[in-house]
PDB file of C-alpha atoms in Angstrom:
ATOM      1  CA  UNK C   1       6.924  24.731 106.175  1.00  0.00           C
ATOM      2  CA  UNK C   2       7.363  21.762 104.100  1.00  0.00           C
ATOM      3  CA  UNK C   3       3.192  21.718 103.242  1.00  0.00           C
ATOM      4  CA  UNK C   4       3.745  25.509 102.170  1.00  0.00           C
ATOM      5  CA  UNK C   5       6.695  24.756  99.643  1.00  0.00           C
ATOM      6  CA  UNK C   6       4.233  22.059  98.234  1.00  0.00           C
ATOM      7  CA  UNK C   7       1.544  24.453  98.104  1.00  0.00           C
ATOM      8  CA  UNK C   8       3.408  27.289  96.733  1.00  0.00           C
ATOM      9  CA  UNK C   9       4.538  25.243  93.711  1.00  0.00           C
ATOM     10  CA  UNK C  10       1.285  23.371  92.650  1.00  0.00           C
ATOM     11  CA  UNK C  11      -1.441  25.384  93.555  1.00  0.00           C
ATOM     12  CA  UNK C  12      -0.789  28.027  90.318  1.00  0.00           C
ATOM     13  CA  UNK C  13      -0.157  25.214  87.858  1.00  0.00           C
ATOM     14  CA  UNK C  14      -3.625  24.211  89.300  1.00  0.00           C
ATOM     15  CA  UNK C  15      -5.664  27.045  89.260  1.00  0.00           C
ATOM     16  CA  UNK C  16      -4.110  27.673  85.805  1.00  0.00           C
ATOM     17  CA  UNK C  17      -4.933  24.502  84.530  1.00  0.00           C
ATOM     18  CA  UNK C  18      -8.740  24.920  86.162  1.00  0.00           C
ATOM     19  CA  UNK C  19      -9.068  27.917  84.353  1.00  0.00           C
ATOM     20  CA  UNK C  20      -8.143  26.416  80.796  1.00  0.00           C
ATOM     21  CA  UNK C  21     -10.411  23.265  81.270  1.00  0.00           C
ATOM     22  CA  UNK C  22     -13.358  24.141  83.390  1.00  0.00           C
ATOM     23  CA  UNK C  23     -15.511  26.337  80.535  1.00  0.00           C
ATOM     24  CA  UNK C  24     -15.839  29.913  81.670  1.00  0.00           C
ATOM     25  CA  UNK C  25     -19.484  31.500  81.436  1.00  0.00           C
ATOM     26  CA  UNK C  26     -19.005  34.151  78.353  1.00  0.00           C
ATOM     27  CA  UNK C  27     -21.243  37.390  79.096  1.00  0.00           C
ATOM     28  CA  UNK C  28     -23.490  37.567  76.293  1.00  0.00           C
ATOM     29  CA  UNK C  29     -24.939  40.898  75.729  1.00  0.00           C
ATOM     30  CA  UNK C  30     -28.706  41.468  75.324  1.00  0.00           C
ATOM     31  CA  UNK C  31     -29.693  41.957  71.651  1.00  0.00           C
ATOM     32  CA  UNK C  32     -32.703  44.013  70.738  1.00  0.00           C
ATOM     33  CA  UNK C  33     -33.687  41.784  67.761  1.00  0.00           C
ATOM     34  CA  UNK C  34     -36.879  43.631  66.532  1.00  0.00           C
ATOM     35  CA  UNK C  35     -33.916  46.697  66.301  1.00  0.00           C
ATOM     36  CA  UNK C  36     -31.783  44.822  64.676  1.00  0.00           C
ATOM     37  CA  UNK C  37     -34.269  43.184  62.290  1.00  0.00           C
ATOM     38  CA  UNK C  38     -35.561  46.423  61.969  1.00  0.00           C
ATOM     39  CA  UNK C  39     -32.044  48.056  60.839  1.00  0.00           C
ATOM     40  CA  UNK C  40     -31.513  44.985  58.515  1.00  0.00           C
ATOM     41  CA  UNK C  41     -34.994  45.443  56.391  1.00  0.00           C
ATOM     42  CA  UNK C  42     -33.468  49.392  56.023  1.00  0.00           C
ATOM     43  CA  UNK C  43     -30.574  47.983  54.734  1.00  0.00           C
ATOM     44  CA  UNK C  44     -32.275  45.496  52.543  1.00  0.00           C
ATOM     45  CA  UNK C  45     -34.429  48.468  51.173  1.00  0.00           C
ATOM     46  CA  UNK C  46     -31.455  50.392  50.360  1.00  0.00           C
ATOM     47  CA  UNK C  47     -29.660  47.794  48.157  1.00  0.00           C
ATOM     48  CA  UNK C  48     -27.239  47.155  50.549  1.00  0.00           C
ATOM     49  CA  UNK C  49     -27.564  43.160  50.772  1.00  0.00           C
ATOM     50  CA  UNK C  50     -23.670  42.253  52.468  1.00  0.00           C
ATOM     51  CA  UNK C  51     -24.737  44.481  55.095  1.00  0.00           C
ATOM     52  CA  UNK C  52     -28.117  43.272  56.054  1.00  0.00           C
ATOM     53  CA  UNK C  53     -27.331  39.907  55.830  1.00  0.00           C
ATOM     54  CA  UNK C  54     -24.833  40.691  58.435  1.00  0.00           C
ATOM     55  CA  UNK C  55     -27.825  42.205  60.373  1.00  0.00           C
ATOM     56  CA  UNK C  56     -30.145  38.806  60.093  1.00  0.00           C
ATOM     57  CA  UNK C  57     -26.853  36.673  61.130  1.00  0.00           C
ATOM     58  CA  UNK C  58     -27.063  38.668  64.273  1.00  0.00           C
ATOM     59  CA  UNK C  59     -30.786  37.991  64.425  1.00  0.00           C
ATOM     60  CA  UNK C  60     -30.442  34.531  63.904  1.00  0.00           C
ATOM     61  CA  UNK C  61     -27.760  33.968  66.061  1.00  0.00           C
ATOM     62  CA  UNK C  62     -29.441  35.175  68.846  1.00  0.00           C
ATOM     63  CA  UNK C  63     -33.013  33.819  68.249  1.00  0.00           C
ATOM     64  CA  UNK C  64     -32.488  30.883  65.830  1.00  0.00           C
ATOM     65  CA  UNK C  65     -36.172  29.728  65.747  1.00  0.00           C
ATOM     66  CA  UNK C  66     -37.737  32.472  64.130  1.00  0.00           C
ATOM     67  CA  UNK C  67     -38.135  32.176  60.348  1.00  0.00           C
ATOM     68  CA  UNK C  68     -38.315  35.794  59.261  1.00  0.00           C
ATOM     69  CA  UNK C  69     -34.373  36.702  59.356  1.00  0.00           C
ATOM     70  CA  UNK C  70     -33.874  33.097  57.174  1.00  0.00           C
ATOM     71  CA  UNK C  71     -36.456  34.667  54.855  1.00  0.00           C
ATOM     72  CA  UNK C  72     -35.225  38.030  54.427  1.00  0.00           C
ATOM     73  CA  UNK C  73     -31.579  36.789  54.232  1.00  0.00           C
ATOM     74  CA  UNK C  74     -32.796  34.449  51.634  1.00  0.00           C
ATOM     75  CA  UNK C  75     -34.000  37.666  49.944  1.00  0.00           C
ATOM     76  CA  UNK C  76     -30.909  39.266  50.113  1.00  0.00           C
ATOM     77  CA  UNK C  77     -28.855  36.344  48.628  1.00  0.00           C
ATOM     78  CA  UNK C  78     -31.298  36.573  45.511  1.00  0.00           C
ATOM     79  CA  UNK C  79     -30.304  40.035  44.923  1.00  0.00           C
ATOM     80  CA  UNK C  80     -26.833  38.746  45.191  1.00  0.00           C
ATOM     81  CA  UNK C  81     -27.781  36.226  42.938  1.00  0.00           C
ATOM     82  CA  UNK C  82     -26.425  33.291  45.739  1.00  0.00           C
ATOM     83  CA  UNK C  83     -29.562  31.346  44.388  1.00  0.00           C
ATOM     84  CA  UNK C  84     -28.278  27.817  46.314  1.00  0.00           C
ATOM     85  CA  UNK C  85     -27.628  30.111  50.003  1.00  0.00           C
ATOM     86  CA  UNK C  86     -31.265  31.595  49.036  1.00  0.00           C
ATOM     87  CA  UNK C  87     -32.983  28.241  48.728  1.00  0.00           C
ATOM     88  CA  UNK C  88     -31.375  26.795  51.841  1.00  0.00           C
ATOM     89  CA  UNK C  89     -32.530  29.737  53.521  1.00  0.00           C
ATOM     90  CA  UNK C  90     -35.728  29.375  52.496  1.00  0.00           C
ATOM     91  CA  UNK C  91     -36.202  25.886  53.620  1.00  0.00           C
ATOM     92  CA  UNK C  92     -35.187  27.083  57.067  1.00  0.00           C
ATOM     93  CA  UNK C  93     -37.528  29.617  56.947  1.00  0.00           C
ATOM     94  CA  UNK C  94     -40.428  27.275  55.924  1.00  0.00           C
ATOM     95  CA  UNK C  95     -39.152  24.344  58.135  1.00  0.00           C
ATOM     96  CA  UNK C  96     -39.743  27.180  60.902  1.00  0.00           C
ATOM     97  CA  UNK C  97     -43.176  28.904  59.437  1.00  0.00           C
ATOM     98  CA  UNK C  98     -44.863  26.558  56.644  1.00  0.00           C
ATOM     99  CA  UNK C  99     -47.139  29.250  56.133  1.00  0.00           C
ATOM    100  CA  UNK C 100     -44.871  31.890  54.699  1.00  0.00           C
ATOM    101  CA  UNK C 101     -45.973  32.337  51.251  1.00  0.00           C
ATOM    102  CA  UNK C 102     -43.159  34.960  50.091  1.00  0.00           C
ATOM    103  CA  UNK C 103     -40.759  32.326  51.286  1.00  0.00           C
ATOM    104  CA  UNK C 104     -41.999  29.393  48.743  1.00  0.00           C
ATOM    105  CA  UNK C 105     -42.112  32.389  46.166  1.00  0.00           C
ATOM    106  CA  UNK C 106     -38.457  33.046  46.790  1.00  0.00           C
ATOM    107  CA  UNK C 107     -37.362  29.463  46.400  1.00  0.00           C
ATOM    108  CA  UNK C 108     -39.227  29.096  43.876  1.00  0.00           C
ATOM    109  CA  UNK C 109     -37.314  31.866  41.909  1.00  0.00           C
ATOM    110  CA  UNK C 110     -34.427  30.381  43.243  1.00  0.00           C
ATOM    111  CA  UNK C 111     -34.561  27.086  42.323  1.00  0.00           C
ATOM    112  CA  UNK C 112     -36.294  28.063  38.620  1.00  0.00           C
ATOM    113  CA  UNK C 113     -32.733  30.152  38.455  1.00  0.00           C
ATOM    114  CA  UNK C 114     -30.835  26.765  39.042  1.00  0.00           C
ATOM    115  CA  UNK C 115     -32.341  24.688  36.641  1.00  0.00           C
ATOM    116  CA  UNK C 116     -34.862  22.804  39.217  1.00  0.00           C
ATOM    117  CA  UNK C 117     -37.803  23.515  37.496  1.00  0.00           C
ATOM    118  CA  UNK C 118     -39.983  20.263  38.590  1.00  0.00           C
ATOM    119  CA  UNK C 119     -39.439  21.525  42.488  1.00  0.00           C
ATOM    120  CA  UNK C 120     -40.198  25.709  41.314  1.00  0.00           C
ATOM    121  CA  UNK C 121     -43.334  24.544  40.225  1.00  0.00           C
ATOM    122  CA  UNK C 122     -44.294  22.938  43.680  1.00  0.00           C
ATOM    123  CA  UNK C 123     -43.172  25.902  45.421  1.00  0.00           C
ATOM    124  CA  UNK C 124     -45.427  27.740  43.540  1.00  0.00           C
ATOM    125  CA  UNK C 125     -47.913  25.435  43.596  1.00  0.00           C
ATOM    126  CA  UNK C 126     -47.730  25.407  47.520  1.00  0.00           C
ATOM    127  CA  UNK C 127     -47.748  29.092  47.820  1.00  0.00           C
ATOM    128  CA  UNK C 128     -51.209  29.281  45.894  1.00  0.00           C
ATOM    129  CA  UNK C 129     -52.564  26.694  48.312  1.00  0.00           C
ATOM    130  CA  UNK C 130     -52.327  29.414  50.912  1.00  0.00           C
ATOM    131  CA  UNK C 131     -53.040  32.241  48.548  1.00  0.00           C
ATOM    132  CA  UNK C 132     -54.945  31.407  45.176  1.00  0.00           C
ATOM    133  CA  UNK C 133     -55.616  34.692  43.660  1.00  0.00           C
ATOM    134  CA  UNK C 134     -51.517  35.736  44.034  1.00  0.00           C
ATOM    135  CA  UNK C 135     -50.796  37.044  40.349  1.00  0.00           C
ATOM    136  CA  UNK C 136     -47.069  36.362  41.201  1.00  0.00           C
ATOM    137  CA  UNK C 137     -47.180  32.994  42.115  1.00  0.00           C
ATOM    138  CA  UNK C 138     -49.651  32.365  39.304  1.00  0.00           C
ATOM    139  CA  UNK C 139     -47.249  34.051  36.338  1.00  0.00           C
ATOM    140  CA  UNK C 140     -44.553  32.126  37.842  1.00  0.00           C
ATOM    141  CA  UNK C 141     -46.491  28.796  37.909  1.00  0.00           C
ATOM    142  CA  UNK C 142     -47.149  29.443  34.572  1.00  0.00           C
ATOM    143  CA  UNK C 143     -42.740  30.297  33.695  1.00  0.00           C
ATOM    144  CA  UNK C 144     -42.235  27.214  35.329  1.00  0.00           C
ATOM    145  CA  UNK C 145     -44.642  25.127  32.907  1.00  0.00           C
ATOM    146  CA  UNK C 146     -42.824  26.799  30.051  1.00  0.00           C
ATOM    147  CA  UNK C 147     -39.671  25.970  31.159  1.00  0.00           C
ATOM    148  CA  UNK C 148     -40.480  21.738  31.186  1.00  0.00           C
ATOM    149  CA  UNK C 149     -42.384  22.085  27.950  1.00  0.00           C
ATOM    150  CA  UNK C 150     -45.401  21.466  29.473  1.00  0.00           C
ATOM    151  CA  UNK C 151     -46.983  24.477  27.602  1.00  0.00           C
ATOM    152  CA  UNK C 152     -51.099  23.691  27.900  1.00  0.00           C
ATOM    153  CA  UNK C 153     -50.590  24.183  31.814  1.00  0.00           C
ATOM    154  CA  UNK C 154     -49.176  26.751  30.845  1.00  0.00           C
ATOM    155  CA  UNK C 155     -51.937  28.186  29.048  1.00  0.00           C
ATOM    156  CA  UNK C 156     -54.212  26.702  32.139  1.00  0.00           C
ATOM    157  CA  UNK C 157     -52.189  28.610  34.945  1.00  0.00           C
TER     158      UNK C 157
END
C-alpha cells in the first residue's frame, strides 16, 4: 500500500518530465523535390519570386546538398533586386557544383550591382573557362572592365 502511494505520486511527474527531456522523433513527411522544384521554376517563370523562393526553401530544406534550388533562389533574389542574398546563394550553389556556369553569371551581376567590380570580373572570367564562346559572359566581362577604367580590356573582351 505504502509502495503504491509512492508510485501514484511520482511516476506522472516522471513520465512527464521524460517526455519534455528525452527528444521525441518528429514525423517528417516525404517531399517530392523534383515536384516541388518543378512548381518553383513555374513560379519563377511567372514573376512570382516570394513564392518560389518559398518553393526552393522547401527544396533545400529537405535536400541541402544540391546546388540547383541555391541557384534558382539566387535568381529569384536578383529579380528582387536582394543582390547580397543572391551572391550568397550563389556561392552555395558553386561551393556545391563548381561547374555551374549560370551561377558565376548571376554573381557576377550581383556583385557588379554592389560595387564589387574586381570579383564580377572573375566570375565572369571563371564562367568563360567553362564556356568561351558565351556572348553573355563575354559582354559582361567586357561591363566589368568599363566599370574599373580598365577600358583596352575592354576593347579586348
Amino acid at each position: 500500500m505504502y509502495l503504491y502511494r509512492i508510485l501514484a505520486k511520482y511516476v506522472p511527474f516522471v513520465l512527464i518530465l521524460l517526455s519534455v527531456l528525452l527528444p521525441v522523433q518528429q514525423a517528417k513527411s516525404q517531399i517530392n523535390t523534383d515536384r516541388v522544384m518543378s512548381i518553383g521554376k513555374n513560379a519563377l517563370y511567372f514573376e512570382d519570386y516570394v513564392l518560389a523562393m518559398q518553393y526552393f526553401n522547401t527544396v533545400i530544406g529537405a535536400k541541402p546538398y544540391l546546388a540547383e534550388p541555391y541557384f534558382c533562389r539566387a535568381v529569384a533574389k536578383i529579380n528582387l533586386e536582394d543582390y547580397v542574398g543572391a551572391d550568397a546563394d550563389c556561392s552555395l550553389a558553386l561551393e556545391r557544383n563548381p561547374f555551374i556556369v549560370s551561377a558565376y553569371h548571376c554573381r557576377g551581376i550581383a556583385r557588379l550591382n554592389t560595387g564589387k567590380y574586381e570579383e564580377a570580373l572573375a566570375d565572369f572570367k571563371q564562367g568563360l573557362e567553362f564556356d568561351e564562346y558565351n556572348s553573355a559572359l563575354t559582354t559582361l566581362e567586357g561591363v566589368a572592365y568599363v566599370q574599373l577604367k580598365k577600358y583596352d580590356d575592354a576593347k579586348k573582351a
